[in-house]
CSV table of C-alpha atoms in Angstrom, one decimal:
chain,number,residue,atom,x,y,z
A,1,TYR,CA,-11.0,-31.4,121.6
A,2,GLY,CA,-9.7,-29.9,125.1
A,3,SER,CA,-8.3,-31.4,128.0
A,4,HIS,CA,-10.5,-31.0,131.3
A,5,ASN,CA,-8.1,-29.8,133.5
A,6,GLY,CA,-5.1,-30.1,132.3
A,7,ILE,CA,-3.0,-33.3,131.7
A,8,LEU,CA,-5.3,-35.1,134.1
A,9,GLY,CA,-7.8,-34.8,131.6
A,10,VAL,CA,-5.8,-36.5,129.5
A,11,LEU,CA,-4.9,-39.1,132.1
A,12,ARG,CA,-8.5,-39.9,132.9
A,13,GLU,CA,-10.2,-39.7,129.2
A,14,GLU,CA,-12.0,-36.5,130.3
A,15,LEU,CA,-12.0,-35.3,127.0
A,16,PHE,CA,-14.8,-32.4,124.4
A,17,ASP,CA,-15.8,-31.3,121.7
A,18,ILE,CA,-14.5,-27.7,121.5
A,19,ARG,CA,-16.3,-27.4,117.9
A,20,ALA,CA,-20.1,-28.3,119.7
A,21,GLU,CA,-19.5,-24.0,121.5
A,22,SER,CA,-21.0,-21.8,119.9
A,23,THR,CA,-20.0,-19.2,118.4
A,24,GLU,CA,-20.7,-16.2,121.3
A,25,MET,CA,-18.6,-18.1,123.4
A,26,ILE,CA,-16.0,-19.3,121.6
A,27,GLU,CA,-15.7,-15.1,121.5
A,28,LEU,CA,-15.8,-15.3,125.2
A,29,LEU,CA,-12.9,-16.2,125.4
A,30,LYS,CA,-11.1,-13.9,125.3
A,31,THR,CA,-12.2,-11.8,127.5
A,32,THR,CA,-13.1,-14.1,130.5
A,33,PRO,CA,-10.9,-14.9,132.9
A,34,SER,CA,-8.6,-18.0,133.9
A,35,ALA,CA,-8.3,-21.4,132.8
A,36,ALA,CA,-11.6,-22.7,130.7
A,37,ILE,CA,-10.9,-25.8,130.5
A,38,GLY,CA,-9.7,-26.0,133.3
A,39,SER,CA,-6.1,-26.9,134.4
A,40,CYS,CA,-3.9,-28.6,137.0
A,41,ARG,CA,-0.8,-29.3,140.1
A,42,HIS,CA,-0.5,-33.0,138.4
A,43,LYS,CA,3.3,-33.1,137.2
A,44,LEU,CA,4.4,-36.2,135.4
A,45,LYS,CA,7.5,-38.0,136.4
A,46,SER,CA,10.7,-38.6,134.4
A,47,LEU,CA,9.6,-41.4,131.1
A,48,ASP,CA,11.9,-44.1,133.4
A,49,LYS,CA,10.0,-43.6,136.0
A,50,SER,CA,6.6,-42.9,135.5
A,51,ARG,CA,6.3,-44.1,132.2
A,52,ALA,CA,2.7,-45.8,132.9
A,53,ASP,CA,1.0,-43.0,132.9
A,54,TYR,CA,2.7,-41.4,129.3
A,55,GLU,CA,2.1,-44.4,127.9
A,56,ARG,CA,-1.5,-43.4,129.7
A,57,VAL,CA,-1.1,-40.6,127.2
A,58,LEU,CA,-0.6,-41.6,124.6
A,59,GLU,CA,-3.3,-45.3,125.1
A,60,VAL,CA,-6.3,-42.2,125.3
A,61,PHE,CA,-4.5,-39.8,121.7
A,62,LYS,CA,-4.5,-42.6,119.7
A,63,ALA,CA,-8.2,-44.0,120.3
A,64,HIS,CA,-8.8,-40.5,119.8
A,65,ASP,CA,-6.5,-40.3,116.4
A,66,ILE,CA,-5.2,-36.6,118.2
A,67,ARG,CA,-2.6,-36.0,116.3
A,68,TYR,CA,-1.7,-32.1,117.4
A,69,PHE,CA,-0.9,-31.0,121.4
A,70,PHE,CA,-0.8,-27.7,122.7
A,71,TYR,CA,-0.2,-27.1,126.4
A,72,ALA,CA,-0.6,-24.2,128.1
A,73,GLY,CA,1.4,-22.9,130.6
A,74,GLY,CA,4.8,-22.3,132.7
A,75,ASN,CA,8.5,-24.5,133.3
A,76,ASP,CA,6.2,-27.5,134.4
A,77,SER,CA,3.6,-27.5,131.0
A,78,MET,CA,6.9,-27.5,128.5
A,79,ASP,CA,8.2,-30.3,130.6
A,80,THR,CA,5.5,-32.7,130.5
A,81,ALA,CA,4.8,-31.3,127.0
A,82,ALA,CA,8.0,-32.6,125.7
A,83,LYS,CA,8.0,-35.8,127.5
A,84,ILE,CA,5.1,-36.9,125.3
A,85,LYS,CA,7.1,-36.0,122.9
A,86,ASP,CA,10.2,-37.4,122.8
A,87,LEU,CA,8.0,-40.5,123.9
A,88,SER,CA,5.6,-40.6,121.0
A,89,ALA,CA,8.5,-40.6,118.2
A,90,GLN,CA,9.8,-43.9,120.6
A,91,LEU,CA,7.0,-45.4,120.6
A,92,ASN,CA,6.8,-44.1,116.2
A,93,TYR,CA,3.3,-42.2,116.9
A,94,GLU,CA,2.7,-39.4,114.7
A,95,MET,CA,2.3,-36.6,117.0
A,96,VAL,CA,2.8,-33.2,117.1
A,97,VAL,CA,3.5,-30.9,120.2
A,98,MET,CA,4.0,-27.8,121.0
A,99,GLY,CA,3.8,-24.8,123.6
A,100,VAL,CA,2.3,-22.7,124.5
A,101,PRO,CA,3.0,-19.4,127.1
A,102,LYS,CA,2.1,-18.6,130.0
A,103,THR,CA,2.7,-18.0,133.4
A,104,ILE,CA,1.7,-14.7,135.4
A,105,ASP,CA,5.4,-15.6,136.9
A,106,ASN,CA,6.6,-13.8,133.5
A,107,ASP,CA,9.9,-16.7,134.6
A,108,LEU,CA,10.4,-17.8,130.8
A,109,ALA,CA,13.5,-18.4,129.9
A,110,PHE,CA,14.4,-17.5,126.0
A,111,THR,CA,10.6,-15.2,125.2
A,112,ASP,CA,10.8,-11.7,126.1
A,113,HIS,CA,7.9,-12.3,128.4
A,114,CYS,CA,5.0,-13.8,129.4
A,115,PRO,CA,0.9,-14.0,128.0
A,116,GLY,CA,-0.2,-12.6,131.8
A,117,TYR,CA,2.4,-11.1,133.3
A,118,GLY,CA,0.8,-7.9,131.7
A,119,SER,CA,-2.5,-8.2,132.9
A,120,VAL,CA,-1.1,-9.4,136.8
A,121,ALA,CA,1.7,-5.9,136.5
A,122,LYS,CA,-1.8,-3.9,135.9
A,123,PHE,CA,-3.2,-4.6,138.1
A,124,ILE,CA,-0.5,-4.6,140.6
A,125,GLY,CA,0.5,-1.5,139.6
A,126,ALA,CA,-3.3,-0.3,140.1
A,127,SER,CA,-3.9,-2.2,143.2
A,128,ALA,CA,-0.4,-0.3,145.3
A,129,MET,CA,-1.7,3.7,143.8
A,130,GLU,CA,-4.9,3.0,144.6
A,131,ALA,CA,-4.0,1.5,148.2
A,132,GLY,CA,-1.1,4.1,148.5
A,133,ARG,CA,-3.2,7.1,148.5
A,134,ASP,CA,-4.9,5.0,151.7
A,135,THR,CA,-2.5,4.3,153.6
A,136,GLU,CA,-1.3,7.9,152.8
A,137,SER,CA,-4.9,10.0,154.0
A,138,LEU,CA,-4.5,7.6,157.3
A,139,TYR,CA,-0.7,8.6,157.6
A,140,THR,CA,-1.4,9.7,161.1
A,141,PHE,CA,-2.9,6.2,162.9
A,142,ASP,CA,-1.2,4.0,160.4
A,143,THR,CA,1.3,4.9,159.4
A,144,CYS,CA,2.8,2.4,157.7
A,145,ALA,CA,1.0,-0.6,154.9
A,146,VAL,CA,3.3,-4.0,152.9
A,147,LEU,CA,1.2,-5.1,149.9
A,148,GLU,CA,2.3,-8.7,149.7
A,149,THR,CA,2.3,-9.9,145.6
A,150,MET,CA,2.5,-13.3,143.9
A,151,GLY,CA,6.7,-14.3,142.9
A,152,ARG,CA,8.1,-17.7,144.2
A,153,ASN,CA,11.8,-17.7,142.6
A,154,ALA,CA,11.2,-14.2,141.2
A,155,GLY,CA,10.0,-10.7,141.7
A,156,TRP,CA,8.3,-9.9,138.6
A,157,ILE,CA,5.1,-9.2,139.8
A,158,ALA,CA,5.8,-7.8,143.0
A,159,ALA,CA,7.9,-4.8,140.8
A,160,SER,CA,5.8,-3.8,138.2
A,161,ALA,CA,4.6,-2.3,141.7
A,162,ALA,CA,7.6,0.6,140.3
A,163,LEU,CA,4.8,1.9,138.0
A,164,ALA,CA,3.0,3.3,140.2
A,165,ARG,CA,5.0,5.7,141.1
A,166,ARG,CA,5.2,9.0,139.7
A,167,THR,CA,6.2,10.6,141.5
A,168,PRO,CA,8.6,11.4,145.4
A,169,GLU,CA,5.7,10.8,147.0
A,170,ASP,CA,3.3,7.5,145.3
A,171,ALA,CA,3.4,4.3,146.8
A,172,PRO,CA,5.4,1.4,146.7
A,173,HIS,CA,7.9,3.6,148.1
A,174,LEU,CA,9.9,0.1,148.7
A,175,VAL,CA,10.4,-3.1,146.6
A,176,TYR,CA,11.6,-6.8,147.7
A,177,VAL,CA,12.2,-9.3,145.6
A,178,PRO,CA,13.4,-12.4,145.7
A,179,GLU,CA,16.6,-11.5,143.1
A,180,VAL,CA,18.3,-9.3,145.9
A,181,PRO,CA,18.8,-11.5,149.4
A,182,PHE,CA,17.4,-9.7,152.4
A,183,SER,CA,18.7,-8.1,155.4
A,184,ARG,CA,16.6,-6.7,158.0
A,185,GLU,CA,18.7,-4.1,159.8
A,186,GLN,CA,18.4,-2.9,155.1
A,187,PHE,CA,15.5,-3.3,155.7
A,188,VAL,CA,14.9,-1.6,159.7
A,189,ARG,CA,17.2,1.5,157.6
A,190,ASP,CA,14.8,1.8,154.9
A,191,VAL,CA,11.7,1.9,156.7
A,192,LYS,CA,13.0,3.9,158.8
A,193,ARG,CA,14.6,6.8,156.7
A,194,VAL,CA,11.4,6.5,154.3
A,195,HIS,CA,9.3,7.0,156.8
A,196,GLY,CA,11.0,9.9,158.5
A,197,GLU,CA,11.2,12.1,154.6
A,198,LEU,CA,7.6,11.1,154.1
A,199,GLY,CA,5.8,10.4,157.4
A,200,ARG,CA,5.2,7.3,156.6
A,201,CYS,CA,5.6,4.0,154.2
A,202,PHE,CA,4.5,1.6,151.5
A,203,VAL,CA,5.9,-1.9,150.5
A,204,VAL,CA,5.5,-4.1,148.9
A,205,ALA,CA,7.2,-7.8,149.0
A,206,SER,CA,7.4,-11.5,146.9
A,207,GLU,CA,6.2,-14.1,148.2
A,208,GLY,CA,9.3,-15.8,147.1
A,209,MET,CA,11.8,-12.7,149.2
A,210,LYS,CA,14.4,-14.6,151.6
A,211,TRP,CA,17.3,-14.3,153.3
A,212,ASP,CA,20.7,-13.9,153.3
A,213,ASN,CA,21.2,-18.2,154.0
A,214,GLY,CA,18.8,-18.7,151.6
A,215,ARG,CA,15.5,-19.6,153.3
A,216,TYR,CA,12.4,-18.0,152.5
A,217,VAL,CA,11.5,-15.2,154.6
A,218,ALA,CA,7.8,-16.8,155.0
A,219,GLU,CA,9.0,-19.8,155.2
A,220,ASP,CA,7.6,-22.2,158.8
A,221,THR,CA,10.3,-24.0,159.3
A,222,SER,CA,8.6,-26.4,161.3
A,223,ALA,CA,6.5,-28.0,159.1
A,224,MET,CA,6.2,-26.6,155.9
A,225,ALA,CA,3.3,-27.3,153.4
A,226,LYS,CA,4.7,-28.6,149.8
A,227,ASP,CA,2.1,-28.1,146.5
A,228,SER,CA,1.9,-30.8,143.8
A,229,PHE,CA,5.3,-30.5,142.4
A,230,GLY,CA,7.3,-30.1,145.5
A,231,HIS,CA,7.3,-26.2,146.1
A,232,ALA,CA,6.6,-24.8,149.5
A,233,GLN,CA,3.9,-23.5,149.2
A,234,LEU,CA,4.1,-19.7,150.3
A,235,GLY,CA,2.6,-16.9,152.4
A,236,GLY,CA,3.0,-14.5,154.7
A,237,VAL,CA,5.8,-11.8,154.2
A,238,ALA,CA,3.4,-9.9,154.3
A,239,GLN,CA,2.8,-10.1,157.6
A,240,VAL,CA,6.7,-11.2,158.9
A,241,LEU,CA,7.5,-7.8,157.9
A,242,LYS,CA,4.8,-5.9,159.3
A,243,GLY,CA,5.6,-8.1,162.7
A,244,ILE,CA,9.7,-6.1,162.1
A,245,ILE,CA,8.3,-2.6,160.8
A,246,GLU,CA,5.8,-2.7,164.2
A,247,ASN,CA,8.5,-4.3,166.8
A,248,GLU,CA,11.7,-2.5,165.9
A,249,LEU,CA,9.7,0.9,165.5
A,250,GLY,CA,7.0,0.6,167.0
A,251,LEU,CA,5.1,2.0,164.0
A,252,LYS,CA,0.8,1.0,163.2
A,253,THR,CA,1.2,-1.2,160.2
A,254,ARG,CA,-0.8,-3.1,157.7
A,255,TRP,CA,-0.8,-6.0,155.2
A,256,MET,CA,-2.4,-6.7,152.4
A,257,MET,CA,-2.6,-9.9,150.0
A,258,GLN,CA,-3.9,-10.1,146.9
A,259,GLY,CA,-4.1,-13.4,146.5
A,260,LEU,CA,-6.3,-15.4,143.9
A,261,THR,CA,-8.3,-11.9,142.6
A,262,GLN,CA,-4.1,-10.5,141.0
A,263,ARG,CA,-4.2,-12.8,138.7
A,264,ASN,CA,-8.2,-13.5,137.6
A,265,ALA,CA,-8.3,-9.5,137.1
A,266,MET,CA,-9.7,-9.1,133.8
A,267,HIS,CA,-12.3,-5.7,134.8
A,268,PHE,CA,-8.5,-4.5,134.8
A,269,ALA,CA,-6.8,-6.3,131.8
A,270,SER,CA,-3.8,-5.0,130.1
A,271,ARG,CA,-5.2,-5.3,125.5
A,272,THR,CA,-2.0,-5.6,124.7
A,273,ASP,CA,-1.4,-8.7,127.2
A,274,ARG,CA,-5.0,-10.5,125.9
A,275,ASP,CA,-3.5,-9.3,122.0
A,276,GLU,CA,-0.4,-11.9,122.4
A,277,ALA,CA,-2.1,-14.3,124.6
A,278,TYR,CA,-4.3,-14.5,121.3
A,279,ILE,CA,-1.3,-14.0,118.8
A,280,CYS,CA,1.0,-17.3,121.1
A,281,GLY,CA,-2.0,-19.6,119.9
A,282,ALA,CA,-2.2,-19.0,117.4
A,283,GLU,CA,0.9,-18.9,116.2
A,284,ALA,CA,1.1,-22.4,118.3
A,285,VAL,CA,-1.5,-23.6,115.6
A,286,CYS,CA,-0.1,-23.1,112.3
A,287,ARG,CA,3.2,-23.4,113.2
A,288,ALA,CA,1.9,-26.5,114.1
A,289,VAL,CA,-0.1,-27.5,110.8
A,290,SER,CA,2.6,-26.7,108.8
A,291,GLY,CA,4.6,-29.8,110.6
A,292,THR,CA,6.9,-27.7,113.7
A,293,SER,CA,7.2,-30.2,116.5
A,294,GLY,CA,8.8,-30.0,119.9
A,295,TYR,CA,9.1,-26.1,120.2
A,296,MET,CA,7.3,-23.8,122.8
A,297,VAL,CA,6.2,-20.3,120.7
A,298,THR,CA,8.8,-16.8,122.0
A,299,LEU,CA,7.5,-12.3,122.1
A,300,GLU,CA,10.6,-10.6,120.7
A,301,ARG,CA,10.5,-7.8,120.3
A,302,VAL,CA,11.6,-6.2,118.4
A,303,SER,CA,11.1,-1.7,119.3
A,304,ASN,CA,10.2,-0.6,122.5
A,305,SER,CA,9.5,3.2,120.8
A,306,PRO,CA,7.0,1.9,118.8
A,307,TYR,CA,7.0,-1.2,120.7
A,308,ARG,CA,6.4,-4.4,118.2
A,309,ILE,CA,7.2,-7.3,119.1
A,310,GLU,CA,7.3,-10.9,117.4
A,311,THR,CA,6.9,-14.1,117.5
A,312,GLY,CA,9.8,-17.0,117.6
A,313,LEU,CA,10.3,-20.4,118.4
A,314,ALA,CA,12.5,-22.3,121.7
A,315,LYS,CA,12.5,-26.1,122.2
A,316,LEU,CA,10.2,-27.4,124.7
A,317,GLU,CA,13.5,-29.4,127.3
A,318,ASP,CA,14.9,-25.8,126.8
A,319,VAL,CA,12.4,-24.0,128.7
A,320,ALA,CA,11.2,-26.9,130.7
A,321,ASN,CA,15.0,-26.8,132.0
A,322,GLY,CA,15.5,-22.6,132.0
A,323,GLU,CA,14.1,-20.6,135.0
A,324,LYS,CA,14.7,-16.6,134.4
A,325,LYS,CA,14.8,-14.0,136.4
A,326,LEU,CA,14.0,-10.1,137.0
A,327,PRO,CA,18.0,-8.3,136.5
A,328,ARG,CA,19.5,-7.9,139.5
A,329,GLU,CA,20.6,-4.6,137.2
A,330,TRP,CA,17.0,-3.8,137.3
A,331,MET,CA,17.0,-3.3,140.7
A,332,ASN,CA,18.7,-0.2,141.7
A,333,ALA,CA,22.4,-0.3,144.8
A,334,GLU,CA,20.1,-0.7,147.4
A,335,GLY,CA,18.0,-3.7,145.9
A,336,ASN,CA,15.3,-1.5,147.8
A,337,PHE,CA,13.3,-0.5,144.2
A,338,PRO,CA,13.5,-1.1,140.2
A,339,THR,CA,15.7,0.4,138.4
A,340,GLN,CA,13.7,3.3,134.8
A,341,GLU,CA,15.3,0.1,132.9
A,342,PHE,CA,12.3,-2.3,134.6
A,343,VAL,CA,10.3,0.5,134.2
A,344,ASP,CA,10.8,1.4,130.1
A,345,TYR,CA,10.7,-3.0,130.1
A,346,LEU,CA,7.4,-2.6,132.0
A,347,LYS,CA,5.7,0.1,130.4
A,348,PRO,CA,4.1,-1.3,126.4
A,349,LEU,CA,2.9,-4.3,128.5
A,350,VAL,CA,-0.2,-3.0,130.0
A,351,GLN,CA,-0.9,-0.4,127.0
A,352,GLY,CA,-4.9,-0.7,127.3
A,353,GLU,CA,-7.6,-2.1,128.5
A,354,VAL,CA,-10.4,-5.2,127.3
A,355,ASP,CA,-14.1,-4.6,126.4
A,356,VAL,CA,-15.1,-6.6,128.4
A,357,PRO,CA,-19.5,-7.7,128.4
A,358,VAL,CA,-21.1,-6.6,131.5
A,359,LYS,CA,-24.8,-7.9,132.7
A,360,ASP,CA,-26.3,-6.2,135.4
A,361,GLY,CA,-23.2,-4.8,136.1
A,362,LEU,CA,-21.3,-6.7,137.0
A,363,PRO,CA,-19.2,-8.5,133.9
A,364,TYR,CA,-20.2,-11.5,131.9
A,365,PHE,CA,-18.1,-14.6,132.0
A,366,MET,CA,-17.8,-17.3,129.1
A,367,ARG,CA,-18.7,-21.0,130.4
A,368,PHE,CA,-18.3,-24.4,128.5
A,369,THR,CA,-20.7,-26.9,128.2
A,370,LYS,CA,-18.8,-30.3,127.5
A,371,LYS,CA,-19.9,-31.6,125.4
A,372,TRP,CA,-17.8,-35.3,126.6
A,373,LEU,CA,-15.9,-37.2,124.0
A,374,PRO,CA,-17.2,-41.4,124.7
A,375,ARG,CA,-15.0,-43.2,126.7
A,376,MET,CA,-13.0,-45.5,124.5
A,377,CYS,CA,-9.9,-46.5,127.6
A,378,ALA,CA,-9.8,-48.3,130.2
A,379,GLU,CA,-10.7,-46.5,133.2
A,380,TYR,CA,-7.7,-44.7,134.9
A,381,LYS,CA,-6.1,-46.0,138.6
């Protein structure tokens, strides 16, 4: 069964039978971006504060005799899965719970990397390469450019732009991540140096960059919006850096935000990433039917050349309470560009292209028809 929009679908008893879908639609899942079943930003609180919600989840599971629960996502999803596992044990309901890693942020602990990251890295690298050529051709009047990427607390996505730089002239010339405190004065010196050498400067910046005092560079200190998890809704760091460059150095600067496109660009997805996403899901099923419960599937790098991975397991609660940051040693001493060691780590993850079906010149994506299960429980309130 599929739960429409993640855990919300369970709470609302909005479940559909995936067995009713055609074989063609199931196969097209491999070349369709985003979450075909649907996702959500709903956080189940701790058991003592929101026990009713967890009991509601088990009520729905019992009504449909569901005994296996697979949850794909990041830290918050693994936390939800861990709590469902604990409550089912407390209430003596036989339930196997497995987590499947899925986050472009690449910030899950206990796994070498996360499905989703290789594809966003491939897209950001190509975007920096292409936009960098545009800046190079226009540098007599648009001499600087700033590309903003996703990445709240970890700089993995911004750092991936380093793949585009094959020679000193190539963009990006400067990369800034949340793991290195941001200094306005150092930034001005960095841009001035690069511009003096090349006559142009291309900057990549993570949305989660922070000042020395820990505040987000892009933060609106008056009334910053929060998402349903209580996280500050970021965005706008590119405009801040544009303002600094123009005010301090008088250099005309353009800015870019990839927005949602960076995590949905199936037309240039990494085949390695796609294949490993499938491997993680298949391994979760195999482990579950053999009796394993309470774990998330991990990817463990056995060798880098030739690249080879194996799957492993990590406890759900350990993953939920961890966060993997970009190692400081994978940024240079100045903190403004990734090291070769990082590039060597990333290169295997972006290899290969996904053969996406095309219709009328554009990608052809699937959509579930959704044969809904009958409601067996009272309406969720």
